Coordinates of C-alpha atoms in Angstrom, one line a residue:
Chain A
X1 CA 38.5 -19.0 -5.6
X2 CA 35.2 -19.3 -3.6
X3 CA 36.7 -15.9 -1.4
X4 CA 36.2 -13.8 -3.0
X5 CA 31.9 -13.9 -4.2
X6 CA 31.0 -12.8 -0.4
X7 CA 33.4 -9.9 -0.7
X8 CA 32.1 -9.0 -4.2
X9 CA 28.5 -9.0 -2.9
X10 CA 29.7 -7.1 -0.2
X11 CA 31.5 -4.5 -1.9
X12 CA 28.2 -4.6 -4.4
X13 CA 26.2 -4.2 -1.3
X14 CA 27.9 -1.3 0.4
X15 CA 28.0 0.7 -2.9
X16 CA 24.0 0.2 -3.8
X17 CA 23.1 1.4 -0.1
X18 CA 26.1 4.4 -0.4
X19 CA 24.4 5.0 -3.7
X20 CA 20.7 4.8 -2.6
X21 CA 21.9 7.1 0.8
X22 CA 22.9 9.5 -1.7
X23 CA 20.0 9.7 -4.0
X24 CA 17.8 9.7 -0.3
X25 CA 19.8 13.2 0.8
X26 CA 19.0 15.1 -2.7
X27 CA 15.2 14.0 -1.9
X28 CA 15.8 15.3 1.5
X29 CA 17.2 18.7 0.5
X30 CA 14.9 19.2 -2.5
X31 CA 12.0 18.6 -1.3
X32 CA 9.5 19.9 -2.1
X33 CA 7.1 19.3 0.6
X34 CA 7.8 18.5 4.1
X35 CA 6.0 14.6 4.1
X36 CA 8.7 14.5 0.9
X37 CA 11.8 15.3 3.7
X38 CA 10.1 12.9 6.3
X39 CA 9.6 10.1 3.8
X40 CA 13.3 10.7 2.8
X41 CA 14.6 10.4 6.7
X42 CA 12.3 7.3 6.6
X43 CA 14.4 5.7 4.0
X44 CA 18.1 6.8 5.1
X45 CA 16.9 5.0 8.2
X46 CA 15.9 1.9 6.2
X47 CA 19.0 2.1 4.5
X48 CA 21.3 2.7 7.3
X49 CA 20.1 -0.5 8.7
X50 CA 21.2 -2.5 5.4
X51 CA 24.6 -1.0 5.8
X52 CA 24.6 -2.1 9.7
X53 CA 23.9 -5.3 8.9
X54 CA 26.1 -5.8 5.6
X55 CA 28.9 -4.8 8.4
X56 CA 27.8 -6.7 10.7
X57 CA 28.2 -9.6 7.8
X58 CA 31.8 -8.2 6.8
X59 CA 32.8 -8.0 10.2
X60 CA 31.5 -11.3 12.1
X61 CA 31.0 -10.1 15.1
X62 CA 26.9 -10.8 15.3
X63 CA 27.1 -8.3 17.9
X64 CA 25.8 -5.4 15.6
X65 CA 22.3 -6.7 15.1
X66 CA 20.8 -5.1 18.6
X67 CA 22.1 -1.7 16.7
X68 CA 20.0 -2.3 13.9
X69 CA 17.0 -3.5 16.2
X70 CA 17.5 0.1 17.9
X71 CA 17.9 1.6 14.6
X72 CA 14.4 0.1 13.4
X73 CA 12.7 1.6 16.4
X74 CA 14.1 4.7 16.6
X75 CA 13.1 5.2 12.7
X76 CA 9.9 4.2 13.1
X77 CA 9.0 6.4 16.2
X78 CA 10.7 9.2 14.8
X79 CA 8.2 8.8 11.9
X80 CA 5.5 8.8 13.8
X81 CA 6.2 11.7 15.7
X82 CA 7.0 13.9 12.4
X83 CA 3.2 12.9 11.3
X84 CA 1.7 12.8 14.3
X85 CA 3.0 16.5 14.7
X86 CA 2.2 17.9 11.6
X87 CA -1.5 16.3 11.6
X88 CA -2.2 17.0 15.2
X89 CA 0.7 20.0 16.1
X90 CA 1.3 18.3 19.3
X91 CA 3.0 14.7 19.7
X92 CA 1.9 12.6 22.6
X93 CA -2.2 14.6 23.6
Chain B
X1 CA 31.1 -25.8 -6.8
X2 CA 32.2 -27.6 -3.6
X3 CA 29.6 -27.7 -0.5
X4 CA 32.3 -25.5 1.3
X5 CA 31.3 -22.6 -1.1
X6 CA 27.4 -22.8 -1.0
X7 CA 26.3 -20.3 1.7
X8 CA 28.9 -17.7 0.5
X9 CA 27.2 -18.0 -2.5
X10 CA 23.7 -18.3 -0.6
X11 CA 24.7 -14.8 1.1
X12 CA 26.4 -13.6 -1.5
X13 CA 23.0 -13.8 -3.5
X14 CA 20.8 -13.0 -1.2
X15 CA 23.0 -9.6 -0.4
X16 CA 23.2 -8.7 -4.2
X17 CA 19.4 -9.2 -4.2
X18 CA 18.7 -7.0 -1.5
X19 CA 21.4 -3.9 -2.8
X20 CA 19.4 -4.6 -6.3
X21 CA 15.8 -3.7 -4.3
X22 CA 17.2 -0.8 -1.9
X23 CA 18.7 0.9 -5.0
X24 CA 15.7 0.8 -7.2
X25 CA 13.2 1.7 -3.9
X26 CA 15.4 4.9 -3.7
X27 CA 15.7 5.9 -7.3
X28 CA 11.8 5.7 -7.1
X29 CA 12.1 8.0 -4.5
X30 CA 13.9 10.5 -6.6
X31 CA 12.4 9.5 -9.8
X32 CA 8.8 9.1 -9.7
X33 CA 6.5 12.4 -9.7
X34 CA 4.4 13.1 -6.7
X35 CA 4.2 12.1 -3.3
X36 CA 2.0 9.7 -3.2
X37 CA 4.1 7.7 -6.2
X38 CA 7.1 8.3 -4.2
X39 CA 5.8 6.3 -1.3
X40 CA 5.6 2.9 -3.1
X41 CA 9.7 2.7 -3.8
X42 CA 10.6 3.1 -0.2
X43 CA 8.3 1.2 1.5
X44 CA 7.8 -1.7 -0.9
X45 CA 11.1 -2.5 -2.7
X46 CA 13.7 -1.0 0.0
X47 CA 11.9 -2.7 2.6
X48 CA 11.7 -6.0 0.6
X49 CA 15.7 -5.5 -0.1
X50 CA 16.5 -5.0 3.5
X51 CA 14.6 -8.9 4.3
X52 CA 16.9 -10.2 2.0
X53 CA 19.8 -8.8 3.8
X54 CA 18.3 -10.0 7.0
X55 CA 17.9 -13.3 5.7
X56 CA 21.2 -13.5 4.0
X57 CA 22.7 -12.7 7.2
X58 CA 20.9 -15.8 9.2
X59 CA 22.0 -18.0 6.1
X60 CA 25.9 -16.6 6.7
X61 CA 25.9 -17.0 10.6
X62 CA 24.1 -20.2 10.4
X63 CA 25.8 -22.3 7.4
X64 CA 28.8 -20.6 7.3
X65 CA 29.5 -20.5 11.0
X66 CA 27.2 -22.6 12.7
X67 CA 25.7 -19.9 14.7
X68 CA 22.0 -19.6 15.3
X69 CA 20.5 -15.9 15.3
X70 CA 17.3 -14.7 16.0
X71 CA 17.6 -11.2 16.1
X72 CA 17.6 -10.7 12.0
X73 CA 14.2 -11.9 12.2
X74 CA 13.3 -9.8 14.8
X75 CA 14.5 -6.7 13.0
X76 CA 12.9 -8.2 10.0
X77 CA 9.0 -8.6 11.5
X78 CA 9.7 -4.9 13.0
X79 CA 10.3 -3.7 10.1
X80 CA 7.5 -5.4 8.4
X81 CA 5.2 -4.6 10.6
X82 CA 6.1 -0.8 11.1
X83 CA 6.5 0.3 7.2
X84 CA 3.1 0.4 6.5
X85 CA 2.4 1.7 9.7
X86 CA 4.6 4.8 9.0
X87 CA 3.7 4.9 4.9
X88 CA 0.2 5.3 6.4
X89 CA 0.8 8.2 8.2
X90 CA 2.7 9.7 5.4
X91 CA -0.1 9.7 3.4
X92 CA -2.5 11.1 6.1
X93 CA 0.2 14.3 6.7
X94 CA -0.1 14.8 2.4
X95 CA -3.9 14.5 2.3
X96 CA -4.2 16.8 4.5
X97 CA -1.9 19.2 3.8
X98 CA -2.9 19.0 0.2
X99 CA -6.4 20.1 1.1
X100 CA -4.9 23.1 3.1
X101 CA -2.8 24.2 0.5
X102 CA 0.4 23.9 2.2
X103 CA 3.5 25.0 0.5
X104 CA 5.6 22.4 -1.4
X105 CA 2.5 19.6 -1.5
X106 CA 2.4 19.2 -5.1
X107 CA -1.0 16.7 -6.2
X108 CA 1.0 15.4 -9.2
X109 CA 0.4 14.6 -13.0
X110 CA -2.6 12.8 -12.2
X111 CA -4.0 15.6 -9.8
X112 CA -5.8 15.2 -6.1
X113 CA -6.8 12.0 -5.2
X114 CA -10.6 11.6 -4.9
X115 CA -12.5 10.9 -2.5
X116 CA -13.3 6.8 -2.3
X117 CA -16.0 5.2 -3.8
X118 CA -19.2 4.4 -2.1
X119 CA -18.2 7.1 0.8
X120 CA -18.3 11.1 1.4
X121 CA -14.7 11.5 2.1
X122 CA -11.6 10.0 3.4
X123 CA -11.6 8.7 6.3
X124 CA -8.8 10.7 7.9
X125 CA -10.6 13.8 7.2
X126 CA -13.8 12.8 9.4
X127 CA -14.6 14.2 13.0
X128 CA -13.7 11.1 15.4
X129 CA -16.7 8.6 16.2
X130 CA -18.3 8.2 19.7
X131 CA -16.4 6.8 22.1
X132 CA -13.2 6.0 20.1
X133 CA -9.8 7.4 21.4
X134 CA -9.9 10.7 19.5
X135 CA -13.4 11.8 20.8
X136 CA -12.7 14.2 22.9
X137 CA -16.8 15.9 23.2
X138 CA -17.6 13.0 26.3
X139 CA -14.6 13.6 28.3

């Protein structure tokens, strides 16, 4: 009996973030300004690294976590950059 | 409920939570009006949903299995620290290109923000100070 509420949450977990992904990508293509696009990468990023660690969850490994670290990082710079480019039109001065 | 059961449910919690808080930061994102609206879902409530993940993942690895993991809450203070870093910026790159008249940067129901109290203008839109990294006259 007590099974199956990890895998419910789970499967509840994986369809908000698949969900939330989705709703993220029609803010991406619609727009309508371009800080609208990069704050919509921002959050598939965010999102992405729920769903990393929700696997890393279903699949026990504990290995999957340095991913998500990465992940995190790579978002965040990413970010940056976008802003730093559009507010400056050069990256690193 | 046996004691056998309680960090599934623990995790099982803490994972619904945090589905419940990335689903409503990204409806925000579609639903709310302008830009500057649309920042607070993401990095507020998705951000908050991800800690719970993070910490329902420590609560799995360590009750259920007996295994203790730092790296959630690494990812975790990262993230904390980095969201507001990055909605920041966001909000610089729309105040600016508001002003400009970019394409596409829309000021919303409640129109242009303006300017704070007490000072001339924001600060983003000052010339840098003297001797601070983006004072480039004295080099």
């Amino acid at each position: 009996m007590t099974g199956g509420i990890l895998e419910s949450a789970l499967t509840f977990g994986f369809a908000a973030l698949g969900l939330a992904l989705a709703m993220n990508l029609w803010r991406l293509v619609k727009g309508p300004g371009v800080t609208d696009r990069i704050l919509a990468l921002d959050t598939m990023v965010i999102n992405v690294i729920g769903l990393i660690v929700l696997a890393g969850i279903a699949g026990g490994s504990g290995t999957s976590f340095e991913a998500a670290l990465l992940l995190a990082m790579v978002g965040f710079i990413g970010t940056v950059a976008y802003a730093k480019f559009l507010l400056r039109g050069d990256i690193v001065e | 409920m046996t004691g056998t059961a309680l960090p599934e449910v623990l995790a099982g919690a803490l994972i619904v939570l945090g589905g419940a808080f990335a689903l409503v930061g990204s409806w925000g994102l579609v639903r709310l009006p302008s830009l500057m609206e649309r920042l607070h879902g993401p990095t507020k409530a998705t951000t908050l949903g991800l800690g719970a993940m993070l910490v329902a993942s420590v609560v799995w690895f360590q009750l259920g299995r007996g295994e203790w993991t730092t790296h959630e809450l690494l990812v975790s203070a990262f993230l904390f620290l980095t969201a507001p870093v990055s909605a920041n910026m966001i909000a610089k790159v729309h105040l600016h290109r508001l002003r400009a008249g970019e394409a596409g940067e829309g000021p919303g129901p409640a129109g242009a923000p303006d300017a704070p109290p007490g000072g001339p203008d924001w600060a983003t839109f000052e010339a840098p100070h003297e001797g601070t990294p983006g004072d480039f006259e004295g080099d």
